[in-house]
Amino acid sequence: GNSVTQMEGPVTLSEEAFLTINCTYTATGYPSLFWYVQYPGEGLQLLLKATKADDKGSNKGFEATYRKETTSFHLEKGSVQVSDSAVYFCALSDMDTGRRALTFGSGTRLQVQP
Amino acid sequence: DTGVSQDPRHKITKRGQNVTFRCDPISEHNRLYWYRQTLGQGPEFLTYFQNEAQLEKSRLLSDRFSAERPKGSFSTLEIQRTEQGDSAMYLCASSFGQAGGTDTQYFGPGTRLTVL
């Protein structure tokens, strides 16, 4: 079956530090990959996505590259801000198997200190 | 575009009672999904509708759970004879999808259920 594994949190960084949140996946077919973010007290928001190998998704300074050879989709940001403090979820959908539902990782909490 | 809305935002009930949640998707979105999220975990898929047809159900959706989308617009999720293990955040998402493509799901704020 499909699964997503994320690094455990919390990840605590100082403002302007470099961020990497690791995400690896297993999938039966050729999935699309997503990062969602959940700010405190708010719902899940799509941060970025990639639908094929070597695609780079980017938004709000965050980037992630679809690496088929390593089955990974790591999230990066060059300089984090306090406002980036949130829980980040990696997810996939596997259209090859006809499953439109998203399979999520368990989430990684990011805490950015001023 | 007002986003996905869910009602109520919070529900406290006693074990054995029935509860019903409502989800209003983004207008013109033909696909609607229900997920459940417990503390410290990612959302888990429950069920999915395309227009009014329920196309997929997770094994998590026991026979105490039922979902409907009668006119292909809003959806309801009912839990009968609630158990303490049903306590969770219930999330609704919608998308506009076409055959063969990858659609992007937009999530509502969720309904937090507490079963006492």
Short mmCIF file of C-alpha atoms in Angstrom, two decimals:
data_model
loop_
_atom_site.label_atom_id
_atom_site.label_comp_id
_atom_site.label_asym_id
_atom_site.label_seq_id
_atom_site.Cartn_x
_atom_site.Cartn_y
_atom_site.Cartn_z
CA GLY A 1 0.00 0.00 0.00
CA ASN A 2 0.87 3.68 -0.04
CA SER A 3 2.62 5.38 2.84
CA VAL A 4 4.41 8.61 3.71
CA THR A 5 7.16 8.96 6.31
CA GLN A 6 8.18 12.32 7.72
CA MET A 7 10.91 13.27 10.16
CA GLU A 8 9.65 13.55 13.69
CA GLY A 9 9.36 16.92 15.31
CA PRO A 10 9.36 19.32 16.80
CA VAL A 11 11.97 21.05 14.72
CA THR A 12 13.15 24.16 16.53
CA LEU A 13 15.06 26.81 14.60
CA SER A 14 16.11 30.37 15.06
CA GLU A 15 14.76 33.00 12.70
CA GLU A 16 16.61 33.13 9.36
CA ALA A 17 17.90 29.57 9.72
CA PHE A 18 17.74 27.05 6.87
CA LEU A 19 14.92 24.53 7.03
CA THR A 20 14.75 20.98 5.77
CA ILE A 21 11.88 18.63 6.58
CA ASN A 22 12.43 15.15 5.20
CA CYS A 23 9.66 13.21 3.48
CA THR A 24 9.89 9.80 1.83
CA TYR A 25 7.11 7.75 0.32
CA THR A 26 6.12 4.34 -0.95
CA ALA A 27 3.51 4.06 -3.65
CA THR A 28 2.12 1.40 -5.91
CA GLY A 29 1.93 3.69 -8.92
CA TYR A 30 3.34 7.07 -9.92
CA PRO A 31 2.00 9.46 -7.29
CA SER A 32 1.53 13.19 -7.12
CA LEU A 33 3.16 14.74 -4.07
CA PHE A 34 2.01 17.57 -1.84
CA TRP A 35 3.00 19.61 1.17
CA TYR A 36 0.22 20.99 3.33
CA VAL A 37 0.64 23.37 6.27
CA GLN A 38 -1.55 23.76 9.34
CA TYR A 39 -1.09 27.01 11.26
CA PRO A 40 -2.25 27.11 14.88
CA GLY A 41 -6.04 27.14 15.07
CA GLU A 42 -6.48 26.94 11.30
CA GLY A 43 -7.29 24.31 8.70
CA LEU A 44 -4.93 22.55 6.31
CA GLN A 45 -3.64 24.72 3.49
CA LEU A 46 -1.91 23.52 0.36
CA LEU A 47 1.66 24.81 0.36
CA LEU A 48 3.03 23.28 -2.84
CA LYS A 49 2.78 20.25 -5.09
CA ALA A 50 4.61 18.30 -7.80
CA THR A 51 3.10 15.80 -10.20
CA LYS A 52 6.07 14.19 -11.95
CA ALA A 53 9.71 13.31 -11.39
CA ASP A 54 12.16 16.24 -11.13
CA ASP A 55 9.31 18.75 -10.83
CA LYS A 56 9.98 21.45 -8.24
CA GLY A 57 7.04 22.87 -6.34
CA SER A 58 7.49 26.27 -4.74
CA ASN A 59 5.45 28.77 -2.75
CA LYS A 60 6.15 31.45 -0.13
CA GLY A 61 9.89 30.72 -0.23
CA PHE A 62 9.37 26.99 0.34
CA GLU A 63 10.56 24.46 -2.24
CA ALA A 64 10.40 20.70 -2.71
CA THR A 65 11.69 18.57 -5.58
CA TYR A 66 10.08 15.28 -6.63
CA ARG A 67 12.91 12.71 -6.53
CA LYS A 68 11.68 9.43 -7.97
CA GLU A 69 15.02 7.66 -7.62
CA THR A 70 15.08 8.25 -3.85
CA THR A 71 11.27 8.35 -3.41
CA SER A 72 11.60 11.64 -1.59
CA PHE A 73 9.99 15.09 -1.51
CA HIS A 74 11.93 17.06 1.09
CA LEU A 75 10.69 20.52 2.04
CA GLU A 76 13.24 23.35 2.21
CA LYS A 77 13.30 27.05 2.95
CA GLY A 78 16.37 29.21 2.96
CA SER A 79 15.41 31.58 5.75
CA VAL A 80 12.55 30.81 8.11
CA GLN A 81 10.45 33.37 9.94
CA VAL A 82 8.54 33.19 13.20
CA SER A 83 5.35 33.21 11.12
CA ASP A 84 6.38 29.88 9.55
CA SER A 85 5.75 28.13 12.88
CA ALA A 86 3.17 25.47 12.06
CA VAL A 87 2.71 21.76 11.43
CA TYR A 88 3.77 20.57 7.98
CA PHE A 89 2.28 17.48 6.33
CA CYS A 90 3.65 15.60 3.35
CA ALA A 91 1.04 13.74 1.32
CA LEU A 92 0.57 11.77 -1.88
CA SER A 93 -2.22 10.76 -4.19
CA ASP A 94 -1.78 7.75 -6.40
CA MET A 95 -3.87 8.15 -9.52
CA ASP A 96 -2.40 5.04 -11.12
CA THR A 97 -4.31 2.95 -8.63
CA GLY A 98 -7.42 5.10 -9.06
CA ARG A 99 -7.21 6.39 -5.49
CA ARG A 100 -7.81 10.10 -5.37
CA ALA A 101 -7.65 10.19 -1.60
CA LEU A 102 -4.57 11.72 -0.05
CA THR A 103 -2.25 9.61 2.09
CA PHE A 104 -0.61 11.83 4.71
CA GLY A 105 2.48 11.58 6.85
CA SER A 106 2.15 12.15 10.58
CA GLY A 107 3.24 15.78 10.36
CA THR A 108 6.29 17.72 11.52
CA ARG A 109 5.90 20.61 13.93
CA LEU A 110 8.17 23.58 13.21
CA GLN A 111 8.89 26.11 15.92
CA VAL A 112 10.80 29.24 14.89
CA GLN A 113 12.22 31.35 17.67
CA PRO A 114 12.99 35.07 17.26
CA ASP B 1 -14.93 31.70 -3.54
CA THR B 2 -15.72 31.40 0.15
CA GLY B 3 -13.75 28.24 0.80
CA VAL B 4 -14.89 24.95 2.29
CA SER B 5 -17.09 25.41 5.36
CA GLN B 6 -18.00 22.90 8.04
CA ASP B 7 -20.63 22.96 10.72
CA PRO B 8 -20.48 22.70 13.65
CA ARG B 9 -16.89 23.57 14.48
CA HIS B 10 -17.08 21.77 17.81
CA LYS B 11 -19.36 19.01 19.07
CA ILE B 12 -19.42 17.42 22.51
CA THR B 13 -21.63 14.39 22.91
CA LYS B 14 -22.16 11.47 25.24
CA ARG B 15 -21.25 7.96 24.32
CA GLY B 16 -24.07 6.23 22.46
CA GLN B 17 -25.54 9.39 20.94
CA ASN B 18 -25.76 10.07 17.21
CA VAL B 19 -24.07 13.08 15.64
CA THR B 20 -24.21 14.64 12.19
CA PHE B 21 -21.72 16.99 10.59
CA ARG B 22 -22.19 19.12 7.51
CA CYS B 23 -19.70 20.18 4.86
CA ASP B 24 -20.27 22.83 2.19
CA PRO B 25 -17.64 22.56 -0.53
CA ILE B 26 -16.31 25.30 -2.75
CA SER B 27 -19.03 25.97 -5.29
CA GLU B 28 -18.69 24.04 -8.54
CA HIS B 29 -16.27 21.55 -6.98
CA ASN B 30 -17.45 18.13 -8.11
CA ARG B 31 -15.39 16.06 -5.66
CA LEU B 32 -15.77 15.95 -1.90
CA TYR B 33 -13.71 14.04 0.66
CA TRP B 34 -14.00 13.25 4.36
CA TYR B 35 -10.95 12.62 6.53
CA ARG B 36 -10.41 12.04 10.24
CA GLN B 37 -7.45 13.43 12.17
CA THR B 38 -6.46 12.43 15.66
CA LEU B 39 -4.03 14.34 17.84
CA GLY B 40 -0.47 14.20 16.59
CA GLN B 41 -1.35 12.32 13.42
CA GLY B 42 -1.98 13.18 9.82
CA PRO B 43 -5.49 13.04 8.37
CA GLU B 44 -6.80 9.60 7.40
CA PHE B 45 -9.16 9.14 4.48
CA LEU B 46 -12.74 8.10 5.21
CA THR B 47 -14.77 8.48 2.02
CA TYR B 48 -15.02 10.30 -1.30
CA PHE B 49 -17.82 11.54 -3.54
CA GLN B 50 -17.84 12.55 -7.14
CA ASN B 51 -20.98 14.63 -7.56
CA GLU B 52 -23.62 12.64 -5.64
CA ALA B 53 -21.97 9.24 -6.07
CA GLN B 54 -19.96 7.79 -3.19
CA LEU B 55 -17.07 6.20 -5.06
CA GLU B 56 -14.74 5.03 -2.33
CA LYS B 57 -14.93 4.16 1.35
CA SER B 58 -12.05 3.43 3.69
CA ARG B 59 -11.97 0.40 5.98
CA LEU B 60 -11.97 3.01 8.76
CA LEU B 61 -15.59 3.77 7.89
CA SER B 62 -17.39 1.26 10.08
CA ASP B 63 -21.09 0.53 9.69
CA ARG B 64 -21.80 3.18 12.35
CA PHE B 65 -20.63 5.84 9.89
CA SER B 66 -22.66 7.01 6.92
CA ALA B 67 -22.08 9.85 4.50
CA GLU B 68 -24.31 11.40 1.89
CA ARG B 69 -24.11 14.05 -0.76
CA PRO B 70 -27.70 14.07 -1.99
CA LYS B 71 -27.59 16.74 -4.67
CA GLY B 72 -23.91 16.79 -5.39
CA SER B 73 -23.42 19.93 -3.34
CA PHE B 74 -23.18 19.79 0.48
CA SER B 75 -22.43 16.56 2.30
CA THR B 76 -23.29 15.13 5.70
CA LEU B 77 -21.38 12.64 7.81
CA GLU B 78 -23.35 10.82 10.49
CA ILE B 79 -21.92 8.75 13.30
CA GLN B 80 -24.37 6.50 15.10
CA ARG B 81 -23.90 5.18 18.64
CA THR B 82 -20.75 7.23 19.18
CA GLU B 83 -17.81 5.71 21.04
CA GLN B 84 -14.97 7.45 22.83
CA GLY B 85 -12.63 6.29 20.08
CA ASP B 86 -14.58 8.45 17.63
CA SER B 87 -13.19 11.58 19.28
CA ALA B 88 -11.20 13.33 16.57
CA MET B 89 -11.16 16.22 14.12
CA TYR B 90 -13.33 15.47 11.08
CA LEU B 91 -12.09 17.25 7.98
CA CYS B 92 -13.85 17.88 4.71
CA ALA B 93 -12.06 18.73 1.47
CA SER B 94 -13.27 19.51 -2.02
CA SER B 95 -11.72 19.68 -5.46
CA PHE B 96 -12.57 20.22 -9.09
CA GLY B 97 -11.31 17.30 -11.05
CA GLN B 98 -11.35 16.07 -14.58
CA ALA B 99 -10.73 12.55 -15.82
CA GLY B 100 -7.10 11.50 -15.63
CA GLY B 101 -5.80 14.63 -13.96
CA THR B 102 -4.47 15.37 -10.50
CA ASP B 103 -6.86 17.56 -8.59
CA THR B 104 -5.91 19.74 -5.66
CA GLN B 105 -7.94 19.28 -2.49
CA TYR B 106 -8.92 22.31 -0.43
CA PHE B 107 -9.72 21.67 3.21
CA GLY B 108 -12.28 23.13 5.56
CA PRO B 109 -11.56 24.10 9.18
CA GLY B 110 -12.83 20.80 10.53
CA THR B 111 -15.34 19.69 13.15
CA ARG B 112 -13.82 18.66 16.46
CA LEU B 113 -15.81 15.84 18.06
CA THR B 114 -15.43 14.97 21.72
CA VAL B 115 -17.25 11.88 22.97
CA LEU B 116 -17.59 11.74 26.75
#
